[in-house]
Tab-separated table of C-alpha atoms and ligand atoms in Angstrom:
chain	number	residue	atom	x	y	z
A	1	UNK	CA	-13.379	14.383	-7.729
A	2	UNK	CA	-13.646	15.173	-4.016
A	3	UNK	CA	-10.802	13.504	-1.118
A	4	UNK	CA	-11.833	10.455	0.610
A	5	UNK	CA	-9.345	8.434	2.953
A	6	UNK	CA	-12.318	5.944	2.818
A	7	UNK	CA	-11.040	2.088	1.107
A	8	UNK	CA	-11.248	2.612	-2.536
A	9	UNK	CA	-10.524	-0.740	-4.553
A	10	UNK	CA	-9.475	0.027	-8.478
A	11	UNK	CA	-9.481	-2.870	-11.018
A	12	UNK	CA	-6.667	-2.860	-13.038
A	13	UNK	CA	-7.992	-4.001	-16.606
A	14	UNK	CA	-4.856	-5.142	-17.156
A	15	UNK	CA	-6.762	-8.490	-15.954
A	16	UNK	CA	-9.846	-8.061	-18.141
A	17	UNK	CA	-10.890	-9.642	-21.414
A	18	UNK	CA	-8.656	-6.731	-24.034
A	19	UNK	CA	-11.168	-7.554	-26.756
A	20	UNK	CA	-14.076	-6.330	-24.487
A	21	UNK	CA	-12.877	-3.815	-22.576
A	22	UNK	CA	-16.350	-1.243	-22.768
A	23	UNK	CA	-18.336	-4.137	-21.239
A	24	UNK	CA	-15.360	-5.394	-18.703
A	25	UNK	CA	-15.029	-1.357	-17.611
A	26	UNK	CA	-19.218	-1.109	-17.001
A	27	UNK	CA	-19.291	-4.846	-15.484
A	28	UNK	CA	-16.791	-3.545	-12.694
A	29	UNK	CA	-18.458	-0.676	-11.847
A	30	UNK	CA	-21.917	-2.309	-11.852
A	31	UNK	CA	-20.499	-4.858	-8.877
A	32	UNK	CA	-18.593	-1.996	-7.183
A	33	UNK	CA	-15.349	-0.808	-8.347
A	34	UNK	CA	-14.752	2.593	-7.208
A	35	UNK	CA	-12.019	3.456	-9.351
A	36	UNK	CA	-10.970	2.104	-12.575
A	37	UNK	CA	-7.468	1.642	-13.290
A	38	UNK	CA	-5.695	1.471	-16.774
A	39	UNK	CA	-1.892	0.325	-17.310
A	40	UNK	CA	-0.764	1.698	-20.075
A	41	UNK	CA	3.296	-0.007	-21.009
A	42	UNK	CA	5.741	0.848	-23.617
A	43	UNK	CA	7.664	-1.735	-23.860
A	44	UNK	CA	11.133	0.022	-22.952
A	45	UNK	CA	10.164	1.541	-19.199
A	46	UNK	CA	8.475	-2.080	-18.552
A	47	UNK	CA	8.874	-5.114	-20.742
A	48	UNK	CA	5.764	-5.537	-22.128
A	49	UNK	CA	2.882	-3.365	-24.095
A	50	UNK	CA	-0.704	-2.460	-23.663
A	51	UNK	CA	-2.196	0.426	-25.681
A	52	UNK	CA	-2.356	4.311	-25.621
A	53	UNK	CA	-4.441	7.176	-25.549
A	54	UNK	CA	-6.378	6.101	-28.082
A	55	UNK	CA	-7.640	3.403	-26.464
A	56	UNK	CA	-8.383	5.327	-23.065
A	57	UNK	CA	-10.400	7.518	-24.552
A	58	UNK	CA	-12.339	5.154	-25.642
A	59	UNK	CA	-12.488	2.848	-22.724
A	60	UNK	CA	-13.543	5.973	-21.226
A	61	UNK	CA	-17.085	6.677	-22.614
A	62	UNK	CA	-17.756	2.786	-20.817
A	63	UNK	CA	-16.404	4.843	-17.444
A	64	UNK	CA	-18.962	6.395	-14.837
A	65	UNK	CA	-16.659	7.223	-12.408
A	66	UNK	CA	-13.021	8.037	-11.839
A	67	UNK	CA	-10.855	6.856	-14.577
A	68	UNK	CA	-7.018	5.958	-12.933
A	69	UNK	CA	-4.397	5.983	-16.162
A	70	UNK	CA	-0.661	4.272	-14.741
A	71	UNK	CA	1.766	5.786	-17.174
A	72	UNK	CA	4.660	3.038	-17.561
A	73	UNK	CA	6.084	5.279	-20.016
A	74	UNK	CA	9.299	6.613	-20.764
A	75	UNK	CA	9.649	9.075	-21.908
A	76	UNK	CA	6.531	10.703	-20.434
A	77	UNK	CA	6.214	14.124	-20.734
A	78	UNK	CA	5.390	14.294	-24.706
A	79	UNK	CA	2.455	12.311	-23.951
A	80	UNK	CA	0.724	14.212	-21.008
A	81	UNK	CA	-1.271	15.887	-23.383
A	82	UNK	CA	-2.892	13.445	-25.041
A	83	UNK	CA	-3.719	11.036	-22.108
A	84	UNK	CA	-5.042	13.815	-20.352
A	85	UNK	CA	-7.116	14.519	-23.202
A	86	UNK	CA	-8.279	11.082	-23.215
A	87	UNK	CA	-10.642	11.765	-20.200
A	88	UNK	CA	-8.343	10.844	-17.108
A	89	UNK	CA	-9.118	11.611	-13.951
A	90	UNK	CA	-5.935	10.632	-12.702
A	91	UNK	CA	-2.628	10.410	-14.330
A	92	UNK	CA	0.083	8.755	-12.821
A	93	UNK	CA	3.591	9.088	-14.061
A	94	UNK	CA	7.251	7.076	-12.446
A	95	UNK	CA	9.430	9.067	-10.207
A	96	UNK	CA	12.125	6.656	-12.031
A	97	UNK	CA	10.513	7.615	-15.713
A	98	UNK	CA	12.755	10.719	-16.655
A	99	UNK	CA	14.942	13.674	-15.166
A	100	UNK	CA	12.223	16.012	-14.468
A	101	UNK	CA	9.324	14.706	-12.541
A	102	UNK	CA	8.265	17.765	-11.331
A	103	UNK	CA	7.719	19.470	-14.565
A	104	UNK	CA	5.547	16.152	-15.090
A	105	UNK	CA	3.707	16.760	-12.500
A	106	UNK	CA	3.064	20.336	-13.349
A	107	UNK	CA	1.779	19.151	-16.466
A	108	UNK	CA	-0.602	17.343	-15.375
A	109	UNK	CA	-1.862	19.254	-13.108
A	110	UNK	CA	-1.958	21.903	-16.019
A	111	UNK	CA	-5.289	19.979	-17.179
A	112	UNK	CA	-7.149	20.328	-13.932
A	113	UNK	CA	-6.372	17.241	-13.515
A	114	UNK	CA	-4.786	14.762	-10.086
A	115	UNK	CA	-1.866	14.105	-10.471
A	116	UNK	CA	-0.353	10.954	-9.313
A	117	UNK	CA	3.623	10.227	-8.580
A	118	UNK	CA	4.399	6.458	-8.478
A	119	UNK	CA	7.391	4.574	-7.268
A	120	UNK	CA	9.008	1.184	-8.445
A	121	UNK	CA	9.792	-1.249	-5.543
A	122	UNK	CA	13.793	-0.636	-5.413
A	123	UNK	CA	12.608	3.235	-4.963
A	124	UNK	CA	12.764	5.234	-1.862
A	125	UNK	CA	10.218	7.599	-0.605
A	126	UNK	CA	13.193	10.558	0.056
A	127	UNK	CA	12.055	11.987	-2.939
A	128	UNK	CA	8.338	12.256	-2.086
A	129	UNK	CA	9.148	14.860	0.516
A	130	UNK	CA	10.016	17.466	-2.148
A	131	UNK	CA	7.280	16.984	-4.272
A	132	UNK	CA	4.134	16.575	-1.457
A	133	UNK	CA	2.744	19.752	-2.842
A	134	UNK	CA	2.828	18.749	-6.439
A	135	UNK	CA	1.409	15.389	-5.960
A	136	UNK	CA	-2.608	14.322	-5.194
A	137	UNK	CA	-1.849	10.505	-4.689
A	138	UNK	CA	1.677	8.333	-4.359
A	139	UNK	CA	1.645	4.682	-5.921
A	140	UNK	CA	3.595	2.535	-4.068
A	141	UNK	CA	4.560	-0.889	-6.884
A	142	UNK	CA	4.157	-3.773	-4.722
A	143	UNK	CA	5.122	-5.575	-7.609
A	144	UNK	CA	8.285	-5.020	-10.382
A	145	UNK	CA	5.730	-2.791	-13.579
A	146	UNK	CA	5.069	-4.494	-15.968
A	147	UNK	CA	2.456	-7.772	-15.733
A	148	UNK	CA	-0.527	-8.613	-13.519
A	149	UNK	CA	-0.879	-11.867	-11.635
A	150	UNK	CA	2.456	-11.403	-9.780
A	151	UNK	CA	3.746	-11.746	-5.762
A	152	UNK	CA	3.385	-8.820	-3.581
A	153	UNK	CA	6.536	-8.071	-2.084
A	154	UNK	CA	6.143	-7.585	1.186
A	155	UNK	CA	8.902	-5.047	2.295
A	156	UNK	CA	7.098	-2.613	0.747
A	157	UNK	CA	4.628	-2.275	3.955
A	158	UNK	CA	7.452	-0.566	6.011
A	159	UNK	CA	7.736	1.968	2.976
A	160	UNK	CA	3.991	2.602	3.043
A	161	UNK	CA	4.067	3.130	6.458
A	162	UNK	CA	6.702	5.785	6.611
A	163	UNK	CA	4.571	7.477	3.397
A	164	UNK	CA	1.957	7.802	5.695
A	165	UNK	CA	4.052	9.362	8.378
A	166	UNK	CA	5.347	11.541	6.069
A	167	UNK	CA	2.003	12.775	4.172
A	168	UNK	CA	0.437	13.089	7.909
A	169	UNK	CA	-2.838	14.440	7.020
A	170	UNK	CA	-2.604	16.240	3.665
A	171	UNK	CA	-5.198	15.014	1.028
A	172	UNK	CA	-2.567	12.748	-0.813
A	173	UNK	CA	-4.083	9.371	-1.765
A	174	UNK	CA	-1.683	6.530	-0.994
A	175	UNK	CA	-2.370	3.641	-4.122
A	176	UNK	CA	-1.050	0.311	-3.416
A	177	UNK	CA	-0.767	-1.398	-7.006
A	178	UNK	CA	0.665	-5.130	-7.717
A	179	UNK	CA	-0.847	-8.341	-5.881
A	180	UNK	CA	-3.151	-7.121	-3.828
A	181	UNK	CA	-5.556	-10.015	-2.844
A	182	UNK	CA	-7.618	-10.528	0.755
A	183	UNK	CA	-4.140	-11.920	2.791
A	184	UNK	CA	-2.483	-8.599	1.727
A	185	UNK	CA	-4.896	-6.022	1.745
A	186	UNK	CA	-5.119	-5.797	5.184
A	187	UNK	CA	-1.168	-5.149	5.070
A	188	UNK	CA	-1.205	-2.078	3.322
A	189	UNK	CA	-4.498	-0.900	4.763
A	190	UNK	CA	-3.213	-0.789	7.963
A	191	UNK	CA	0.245	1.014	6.981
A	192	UNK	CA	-2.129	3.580	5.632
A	193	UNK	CA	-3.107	3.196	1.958
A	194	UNK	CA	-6.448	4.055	0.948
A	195	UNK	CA	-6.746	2.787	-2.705
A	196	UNK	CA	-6.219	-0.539	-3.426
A	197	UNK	CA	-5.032	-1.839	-6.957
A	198	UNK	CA	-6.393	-4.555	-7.963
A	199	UNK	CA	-6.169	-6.799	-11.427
A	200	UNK	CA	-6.295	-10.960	-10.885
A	201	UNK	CA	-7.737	-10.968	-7.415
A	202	UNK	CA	-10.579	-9.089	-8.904
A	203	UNK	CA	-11.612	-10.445	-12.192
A	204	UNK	CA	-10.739	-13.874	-11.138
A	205	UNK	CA	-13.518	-16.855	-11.832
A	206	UNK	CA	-15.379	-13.942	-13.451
A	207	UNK	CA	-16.474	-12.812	-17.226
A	208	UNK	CA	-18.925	-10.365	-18.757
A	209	UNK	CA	-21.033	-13.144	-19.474
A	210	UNK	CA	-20.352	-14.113	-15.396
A	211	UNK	CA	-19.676	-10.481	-13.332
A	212	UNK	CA	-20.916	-11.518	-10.235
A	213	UNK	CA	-17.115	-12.852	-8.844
A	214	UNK	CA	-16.091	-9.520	-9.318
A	215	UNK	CA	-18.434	-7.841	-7.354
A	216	UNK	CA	-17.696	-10.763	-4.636
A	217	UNK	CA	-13.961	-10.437	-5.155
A	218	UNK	CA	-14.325	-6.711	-4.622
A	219	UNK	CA	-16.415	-7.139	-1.433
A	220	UNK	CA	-13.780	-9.559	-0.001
A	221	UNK	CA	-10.980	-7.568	-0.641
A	222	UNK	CA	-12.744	-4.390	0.811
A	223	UNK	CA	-13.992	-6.353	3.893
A	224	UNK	CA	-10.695	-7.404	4.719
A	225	UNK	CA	-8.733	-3.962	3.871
A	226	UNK	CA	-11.636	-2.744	6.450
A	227	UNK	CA	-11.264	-5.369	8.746
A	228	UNK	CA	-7.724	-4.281	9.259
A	229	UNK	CA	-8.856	-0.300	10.404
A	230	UNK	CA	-10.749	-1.713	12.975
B	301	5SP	O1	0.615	-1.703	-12.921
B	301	5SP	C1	0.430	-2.889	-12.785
B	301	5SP	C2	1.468	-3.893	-13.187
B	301	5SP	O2	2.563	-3.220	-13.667
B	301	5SP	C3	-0.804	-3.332	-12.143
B	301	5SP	O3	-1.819	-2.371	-12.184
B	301	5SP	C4	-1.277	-4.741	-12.359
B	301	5SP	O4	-2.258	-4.844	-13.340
B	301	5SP	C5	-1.814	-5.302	-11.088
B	301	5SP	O5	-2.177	-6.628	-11.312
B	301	5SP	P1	-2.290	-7.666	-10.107
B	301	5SP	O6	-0.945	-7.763	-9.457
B	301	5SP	O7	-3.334	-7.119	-9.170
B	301	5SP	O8	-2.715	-8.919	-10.791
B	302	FE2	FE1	-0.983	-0.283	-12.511
């Protein structure tokens, strides 16, 4: 997996169909996904439940390209192993999650792997600072964890923005994950995020009987992240 700052928009197949999940995971790449992102919940970090490594690994033989895992775990650290082991590309663990992100973090990176720090809305970023070189991309929630489909809250810009200041030109991806959609793409874009979550705005109107709204959702949403770099 090289660096790009280039727009990169990741499903979240949080939104897909759950009983179809190979075919939803090749129908987004097929109309352009670049990443694809799986939310895995416990039910007791976030209130609600999705699946585990198990089920990454094998969503992942449907996977071309980079496959994103958001750990909503807690705790976190017994299970590095085995989602790491399910084929991630990326693992992303809470700052909020436990006591010792950093030994997280060197876990994951332990695999060879990115490793990916994320950070709930009520979070601020003066933790980042001490953990820039342990971290390969910073997930800023623009939502509370824990469902798709709700608001972006919008103070969360200003945070980006000073994420950006802060990372300056390292290779640190900033994510943007919870209500992205074309109005707020643009938003985050131009504070400086370069990977765009994405789960209802995406697979909206769409099916794997029907892909082609996915591809289009994914074009509008990266025309008008684009738009806003000018
Ligand atoms: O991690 C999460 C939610 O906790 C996300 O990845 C959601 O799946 C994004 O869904 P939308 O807000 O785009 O519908
Ligand atoms: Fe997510």
């Amino acid at each position: 997996m090289t660096f790009s700052r280039d727009i990169k928009i990741a499903p979240s197949i949080l939104s897909a169909d759950f009983a179809n999940f190979g075919a939803e995971c090749e129908a987004i790449e097929t109309q352009g996904a670049d990443w694809v992102h799986v939310d895995v919940m416990d039910g007791h970090f976030v209130p609600n439940i999705t699946f585990g490594p198990s089920t990454c690994a094998a969503i992942r033989k449907h996977i071309k390209g980079v496959m994103d895992v958001h750990l909503m775990i807690a705790p976190v650290d017994p299970y590095i192993d085995a989602f790491a082991q399910s084929g991630a590309d990326v693992i992303t663990a809470h700052l909020e999650a436990g006591p010792h992100i950093h030994r997280t973090l060197q876990a994951i990176r332990a695999h060879g792997i990115k490793a990916g720090l994320a950070l709930n809305p009520g979070t601020p970023i003066a933790a980042v600072e001490h953990l820039l070189d342990m971290v390969d991309l910073v997930c800023v929630m623009t939502v509370n964890p824990g469902f798709g489909g709700q608001k972006f809250i919008t103070s969360q810009v200003a945070k980006v923005q000073a994420l950006r200041a802060m990372i300056g030109d390292r290779p640190i991806h900033i994510e943007i994950d919870g209500g992205v959609t074309v109005e707020t793409a643009p938003l985050v874009a131009a504070a400086g995020a370069d990977v765009l979550v994405a789960g209802s705005a995406v697979f909206k109107g769409g099916s794997v009987g029907n892909p082609a709204p996915y591809g289009a959702n994914i074009r509008a949403i990266r025309a008008a992240a684009m738009a806003a770099l000018g």
